[in-house]
Amino acid sequence: MSKTKKTTIVLFSGDYDKAMAAYIIANGAAAYDHEVTIFHTFWGLNALRKAESMEVKKGFMEKLFGKMMPRGVDKMGLSKMNFAGFGPKMIKKVMKKHNAMSLPNLMEMAQEQDVKLVACTMTMDLLGLQKEELLDDIEYAGVAAYLGDAEDGNVNLFI
């Protein structure tokens, strides 16, 4: 009997291209029957934010963070060549031309393949993010839960 292989990814970056890389790797690992966890922390949590604005009670600093951070994956910038927002538009156009999947589609595929999407609760507290502001059907956990998954991981990545 073969042991299930595990892949864990810490998605720390809030950059569109880095989040895309994380989800491409996650989907590939899931296709090879790996049990996959993506632990979204700090700016990586932006990938899990809903695009629409939510009415939630927040303090001044939390409201400020909420306004400064992109709301949803399509609002995330690129790590290089962002060009005041034109970079993401250009890369999305090139991706479409080459029939490459968009980040929202990759995220949907990951959920269909039972990739565990986890939001870091400590970072949520620090940035003032609430569950209502994040996507449905994700999990919430702290670093101890991530380490539990990573401990048995065959592949552990930090992006």
mmCIF file with all atom_site columns, N, CA, C and O in Angstrom, residues 90-121:
data_model
loop_
_atom_site.group_PDB
_atom_site.id
_atom_site.type_symbol
_atom_site.label_atom_id
_atom_site.label_alt_id
_atom_site.label_comp_id
_atom_site.label_asym_id
_atom_site.label_entity_id
_atom_site.label_seq_id
_atom_site.pdbx_PDB_ins_code
_atom_site.Cartn_x
_atom_site.Cartn_y
_atom_site.Cartn_z
_atom_site.occupancy
_atom_site.B_iso_or_equiv
_atom_site.pdbx_formal_charge
_atom_site.auth_seq_id
_atom_site.auth_comp_id
_atom_site.auth_asym_id
_atom_site.auth_atom_id
_atom_site.pdbx_PDB_model_num
ATOM 1   N N  . MET A 1 90  ? -1.966  43.239 -19.554 1.00 0.00 ? 90  MET A N  1
ATOM 2   C CA . MET A 1 90  ? -1.173  42.680 -20.661 1.00 0.00 ? 90  MET A CA 1
ATOM 3   C C  . MET A 1 90  ? -0.983  41.175 -20.490 1.00 0.00 ? 90  MET A C  1
ATOM 4   O O  . MET A 1 90  ? -1.161  40.422 -21.447 1.00 0.00 ? 90  MET A O  1
ATOM 5   N N  . ILE A 1 91  ? -0.638  40.738 -19.289 1.00 0.00 ? 91  ILE A N  1
ATOM 6   C CA . ILE A 1 91  ? -0.381  39.308 -19.070 1.00 0.00 ? 91  ILE A CA 1
ATOM 7   C C  . ILE A 1 91  ? -1.673  38.500 -19.260 1.00 0.00 ? 91  ILE A C  1
ATOM 8   O O  . ILE A 1 91  ? -1.659  37.411 -19.825 1.00 0.00 ? 91  ILE A O  1
ATOM 9   N N  . LYS A 1 92  ? -2.795  39.046 -18.814 1.00 0.00 ? 92  LYS A N  1
ATOM 10  C CA . LYS A 1 92  ? -4.078  38.349 -18.984 1.00 0.00 ? 92  LYS A CA 1
ATOM 11  C C  . LYS A 1 92  ? -4.438  38.220 -20.463 1.00 0.00 ? 92  LYS A C  1
ATOM 12  O O  . LYS A 1 92  ? -4.968  37.193 -20.895 1.00 0.00 ? 92  LYS A O  1
ATOM 13  N N  . LYS A 1 93  ? -4.118  39.250 -21.248 1.00 0.00 ? 93  LYS A N  1
ATOM 14  C CA . LYS A 1 93  ? -4.381  39.212 -22.690 1.00 0.00 ? 93  LYS A CA 1
ATOM 15  C C  . LYS A 1 93  ? -3.509  38.136 -23.355 1.00 0.00 ? 93  LYS A C  1
ATOM 16  O O  . LYS A 1 93  ? -3.990  37.358 -24.184 1.00 0.00 ? 93  LYS A O  1
ATOM 17  N N  . VAL A 1 94  ? -2.241  38.083 -22.979 1.00 0.00 ? 94  VAL A N  1
ATOM 18  C CA . VAL A 1 94  ? -1.322  37.067 -23.523 1.00 0.00 ? 94  VAL A CA 1
ATOM 19  C C  . VAL A 1 94  ? -1.785  35.672 -23.120 1.00 0.00 ? 94  VAL A C  1
ATOM 20  O O  . VAL A 1 94  ? -1.774  34.740 -23.928 1.00 0.00 ? 94  VAL A O  1
ATOM 21  N N  . MET A 1 95  ? -2.206  35.521 -21.857 1.00 0.00 ? 95  MET A N  1
ATOM 22  C CA . MET A 1 95  ? -2.689  34.218 -21.388 1.00 0.00 ? 95  MET A CA 1
ATOM 23  C C  . MET A 1 95  ? -3.902  33.763 -22.188 1.00 0.00 ? 95  MET A C  1
ATOM 24  O O  . MET A 1 95  ? -4.003  32.607 -22.581 1.00 0.00 ? 95  MET A O  1
ATOM 25  N N  . LYS A 1 96  ? -4.821  34.687 -22.423 1.00 0.00 ? 96  LYS A N  1
ATOM 26  C CA . LYS A 1 96  ? -6.029  34.363 -23.178 1.00 0.00 ? 96  LYS A CA 1
ATOM 27  C C  . LYS A 1 96  ? -5.664  33.932 -24.595 1.00 0.00 ? 96  LYS A C  1
ATOM 28  O O  . LYS A 1 96  ? -6.196  32.950 -25.120 1.00 0.00 ? 96  LYS A O  1
ATOM 29  N N  . LYS A 1 97  ? -4.726  34.661 -25.211 1.00 0.00 ? 97  LYS A N  1
ATOM 30  C CA . LYS A 1 97  ? -4.268  34.351 -26.567 1.00 0.00 ? 97  LYS A CA 1
ATOM 31  C C  . LYS A 1 97  ? -3.692  32.931 -26.644 1.00 0.00 ? 97  LYS A C  1
ATOM 32  O O  . LYS A 1 97  ? -3.867  32.227 -27.639 1.00 0.00 ? 97  LYS A O  1
ATOM 33  N N  . HIS A 1 98  ? -3.019  32.513 -25.576 1.00 0.00 ? 98  HIS A N  1
ATOM 34  C CA . HIS A 1 98  ? -2.397  31.184 -25.548 1.00 0.00 ? 98  HIS A CA 1
ATOM 35  C C  . HIS A 1 98  ? -3.262  30.132 -24.852 1.00 0.00 ? 98  HIS A C  1
ATOM 36  O O  . HIS A 1 98  ? -2.775  29.039 -24.533 1.00 0.00 ? 98  HIS A O  1
ATOM 37  N N  . ASN A 1 99  ? -4.513  30.464 -24.621 1.00 0.00 ? 99  ASN A N  1
ATOM 38  C CA . ASN A 1 99  ? -5.463  29.554 -23.974 1.00 0.00 ? 99  ASN A CA 1
ATOM 39  C C  . ASN A 1 99  ? -4.980  29.041 -22.620 1.00 0.00 ? 99  ASN A C  1
ATOM 40  O O  . ASN A 1 99  ? -5.245  27.899 -22.243 1.00 0.00 ? 99  ASN A O  1
ATOM 41  N N  . ALA A 1 100 ? -4.265  29.890 -21.892 1.00 0.00 ? 100 ALA A N  1
ATOM 42  C CA . ALA A 1 100 ? -3.828  29.538 -20.537 1.00 0.00 ? 100 ALA A CA 1
ATOM 43  C C  . ALA A 1 100 ? -4.956  29.873 -19.566 1.00 0.00 ? 100 ALA A C  1
ATOM 44  O O  . ALA A 1 100 ? -5.696  30.838 -19.765 1.00 0.00 ? 100 ALA A O  1
ATOM 45  N N  . MET A 1 101 ? -5.094  29.079 -18.541 1.00 0.00 ? 101 MET A N  1
ATOM 46  C CA . MET A 1 101 ? -6.151  29.303 -17.552 1.00 0.00 ? 101 MET A CA 1
ATOM 47  C C  . MET A 1 101 ? -5.846  30.539 -16.715 1.00 0.00 ? 101 MET A C  1
ATOM 48  O O  . MET A 1 101 ? -4.711  30.783 -16.344 1.00 0.00 ? 101 MET A O  1
ATOM 49  N N  . SER A 1 102 ? -6.895  31.274 -16.394 1.00 0.00 ? 102 SER A N  1
ATOM 50  C CA . SER A 1 102 ? -6.758  32.449 -15.533 1.00 0.00 ? 102 SER A CA 1
ATOM 51  C C  . SER A 1 102 ? -6.639  31.993 -14.081 1.00 0.00 ? 102 SER A C  1
ATOM 52  O O  . SER A 1 102 ? -6.981  30.856 -13.739 1.00 0.00 ? 102 SER A O  1
ATOM 53  N N  . LEU A 1 103 ? -6.181  32.895 -13.226 1.00 0.00 ? 103 LEU A N  1
ATOM 54  C CA . LEU A 1 103 ? -6.061  32.560 -11.806 1.00 0.00 ? 103 LEU A CA 1
ATOM 55  C C  . LEU A 1 103 ? -7.405  32.175 -11.183 1.00 0.00 ? 103 LEU A C  1
ATOM 56  O O  . LEU A 1 103 ? -7.473  31.161 -10.476 1.00 0.00 ? 103 LEU A O  1
ATOM 57  N N  . PRO A 1 104 ? -8.492  32.901 -11.446 1.00 0.00 ? 104 PRO A N  1
ATOM 58  C CA . PRO A 1 104 ? -9.778  32.451 -10.889 1.00 0.00 ? 104 PRO A CA 1
ATOM 59  C C  . PRO A 1 104 ? -10.146 31.023 -11.330 1.00 0.00 ? 104 PRO A C  1
ATOM 60  O O  . PRO A 1 104 ? -10.657 30.238 -10.531 1.00 0.00 ? 104 PRO A O  1
ATOM 61  N N  . ASN A 1 105 ? -9.863  30.682 -12.596 1.00 0.00 ? 105 ASN A N  1
ATOM 62  C CA . ASN A 1 105 ? -10.140 29.319 -13.075 1.00 0.00 ? 105 ASN A CA 1
ATOM 63  C C  . ASN A 1 105 ? -9.244  28.287 -12.396 1.00 0.00 ? 105 ASN A C  1
ATOM 64  O O  . ASN A 1 105 ? -9.694  27.181 -12.069 1.00 0.00 ? 105 ASN A O  1
ATOM 65  N N  . LEU A 1 106 ? -7.975  28.644 -12.189 1.00 0.00 ? 106 LEU A N  1
ATOM 66  C CA . LEU A 1 106 ? -7.046  27.738 -11.495 1.00 0.00 ? 106 LEU A CA 1
ATOM 67  C C  . LEU A 1 106 ? -7.497  27.504 -10.052 1.00 0.00 ? 106 LEU A C  1
ATOM 68  O O  . LEU A 1 106 ? -7.407  26.387 -9.536  1.00 0.00 ? 106 LEU A O  1
ATOM 69  N N  . MET A 1 107 ? -8.004  28.551 -9.424  1.00 0.00 ? 107 MET A N  1
ATOM 70  C CA . MET A 1 107 ? -8.490  28.422 -8.046  1.00 0.00 ? 107 MET A CA 1
ATOM 71  C C  . MET A 1 107 ? -9.722  27.524 -7.992  1.00 0.00 ? 107 MET A C  1
ATOM 72  O O  . MET A 1 107 ? -9.854  26.681 -7.101  1.00 0.00 ? 107 MET A O  1
ATOM 73  N N  . GLU A 1 108 ? -10.610 27.702 -8.958  1.00 0.00 ? 108 GLU A N  1
ATOM 74  C CA . GLU A 1 108 ? -11.817 26.870 -9.042  1.00 0.00 ? 108 GLU A CA 1
ATOM 75  C C  . GLU A 1 108 ? -11.431 25.407 -9.262  1.00 0.00 ? 108 GLU A C  1
ATOM 76  O O  . GLU A 1 108 ? -11.967 24.500 -8.618  1.00 0.00 ? 108 GLU A O  1
ATOM 77  N N  . MET A 1 109 ? -10.476 25.171 -10.164 1.00 0.00 ? 109 MET A N  1
ATOM 78  C CA . MET A 1 109 ? -10.000 23.824 -10.434 1.00 0.00 ? 109 MET A CA 1
ATOM 79  C C  . MET A 1 109 ? -9.379  23.208 -9.175  1.00 0.00 ? 109 MET A C  1
ATOM 80  O O  . MET A 1 109 ? -9.606  22.022 -8.873  1.00 0.00 ? 109 MET A O  1
ATOM 81  N N  . ALA A 1 110 ? -8.632  24.007 -8.428  1.00 0.00 ? 110 ALA A N  1
ATOM 82  C CA . ALA A 1 110 ? -8.013  23.515 -7.196  1.00 0.00 ? 110 ALA A CA 1
ATOM 83  C C  . ALA A 1 110 ? -9.086  23.044 -6.216  1.00 0.00 ? 110 ALA A C  1
ATOM 84  O O  . ALA A 1 110 ? -8.961  21.968 -5.615  1.00 0.00 ? 110 ALA A O  1
ATOM 85  N N  . GLN A 1 111 ? -10.150 23.827 -6.084  1.00 0.00 ? 111 GLN A N  1
ATOM 86  C CA . GLN A 1 111 ? -11.226 23.426 -5.177  1.00 0.00 ? 111 GLN A CA 1
ATOM 87  C C  . GLN A 1 111 ? -11.921 22.160 -5.669  1.00 0.00 ? 111 GLN A C  1
ATOM 88  O O  . GLN A 1 111 ? -12.267 21.298 -4.867  1.00 0.00 ? 111 GLN A O  1
ATOM 89  N N  . GLU A 1 112 ? -12.086 22.031 -6.982  1.00 0.00 ? 112 GLU A N  1
ATOM 90  C CA . GLU A 1 112 ? -12.689 20.818 -7.546  1.00 0.00 ? 112 GLU A CA 1
ATOM 91  C C  . GLU A 1 112 ? -11.824 19.593 -7.292  1.00 0.00 ? 112 GLU A C  1
ATOM 92  O O  . GLU A 1 112 ? -12.328 18.472 -7.192  1.00 0.00 ? 112 GLU A O  1
ATOM 93  N N  . GLN A 1 113 ? -10.498 19.806 -7.203  1.00 0.00 ? 113 GLN A N  1
ATOM 94  C CA . GLN A 1 113 ? -9.566  18.695 -6.948  1.00 0.00 ? 113 GLN A CA 1
ATOM 95  C C  . GLN A 1 113 ? -9.291  18.504 -5.454  1.00 0.00 ? 113 GLN A C  1
ATOM 96  O O  . GLN A 1 113 ? -8.370  17.794 -5.076  1.00 0.00 ? 113 GLN A O  1
ATOM 97  N N  . ASP A 1 114 ? -10.104 19.143 -4.620  1.00 0.00 ? 114 ASP A N  1
ATOM 98  C CA . ASP A 1 114 ? -9.987  19.035 -3.160  1.00 0.00 ? 114 ASP A CA 1
ATOM 99  C C  . ASP A 1 114 ? -8.668  19.543 -2.596  1.00 0.00 ? 114 ASP A C  1
ATOM 100 O O  . ASP A 1 114 ? -8.174  19.037 -1.591  1.00 0.00 ? 114 ASP A O  1
ATOM 101 N N  . VAL A 1 115 ? -8.091  20.554 -3.251  1.00 0.00 ? 115 VAL A N  1
ATOM 102 C CA . VAL A 1 115 ? -6.925  21.223 -2.678  1.00 0.00 ? 115 VAL A CA 1
ATOM 103 C C  . VAL A 1 115 ? -7.452  22.000 -1.473  1.00 0.00 ? 115 VAL A C  1
ATOM 104 O O  . VAL A 1 115 ? -8.469  22.695 -1.563  1.00 0.00 ? 115 VAL A O  1
ATOM 105 N N  . LYS A 1 116 ? -6.778  21.849 -0.353  1.00 0.00 ? 116 LYS A N  1
ATOM 106 C CA . LYS A 1 116 ? -7.201  22.512 0.880   1.00 0.00 ? 116 LYS A CA 1
ATOM 107 C C  . LYS A 1 116 ? -6.701  23.955 0.855   1.00 0.00 ? 116 LYS A C  1
ATOM 108 O O  . LYS A 1 116 ? -5.495  24.194 0.849   1.00 0.00 ? 116 LYS A O  1
ATOM 109 N N  . LEU A 1 117 ? -7.634  24.909 0.793   1.00 0.00 ? 117 LEU A N  1
ATOM 110 C CA . LEU A 1 117 ? -7.299  26.334 0.801   1.00 0.00 ? 117 LEU A CA 1
ATOM 111 C C  . LEU A 1 117 ? -7.495  26.842 2.225   1.00 0.00 ? 117 LEU A C  1
ATOM 112 O O  . LEU A 1 117 ? -8.608  26.809 2.750   1.00 0.00 ? 117 LEU A O  1
ATOM 113 N N  . VAL A 1 118 ? -6.411  27.300 2.824   1.00 0.00 ? 118 VAL A N  1
ATOM 114 C CA . VAL A 1 118 ? -6.444  27.691 4.233   1.00 0.00 ? 118 VAL A CA 1
ATOM 115 C C  . VAL A 1 118 ? -6.071  29.159 4.389   1.00 0.00 ? 118 VAL A C  1
ATOM 116 O O  . VAL A 1 118 ? -5.072  29.616 3.826   1.00 0.00 ? 118 VAL A O  1
ATOM 117 N N  . ALA A 1 119 ? -6.869  29.885 5.160   1.00 0.00 ? 119 ALA A N  1
ATOM 118 C CA . ALA A 1 119 ? -6.579  31.277 5.497   1.00 0.00 ? 119 ALA A CA 1
ATOM 119 C C  . ALA A 1 119 ? -5.939  31.304 6.879   1.00 0.00 ? 119 ALA A C  1
ATOM 120 O O  . ALA A 1 119 ? -6.448  30.685 7.821   1.00 0.00 ? 119 ALA A O  1
ATOM 121 N N  . CYS A 1 120 ? -4.830  32.006 6.999   1.00 0.00 ? 120 CYS A N  1
ATOM 122 C CA . CYS A 1 120 ? -4.116  32.137 8.276   1.00 0.00 ? 120 CYS A CA 1
ATOM 123 C C  . CYS A 1 120 ? -4.909  33.046 9.212   1.00 0.00 ? 120 CYS A C  1
ATOM 124 O O  . CYS A 1 120 ? -5.077  34.236 8.940   1.00 0.00 ? 120 CYS A O  1
ATOM 125 N N  . THR A 1 121 ? -5.380  32.498 10.313  1.00 0.00 ? 121 THR A N  1
ATOM 126 C CA . THR A 1 121 ? -6.224  33.264 11.238  1.00 0.00 ? 121 THR A CA 1
ATOM 127 C C  . THR A 1 121 ? -5.452  34.371 11.953  1.00 0.00 ? 121 THR A C  1
ATOM 128 O O  . THR A 1 121 ? -6.008  35.437 12.218  1.00 0.00 ? 121 THR A O  1
#
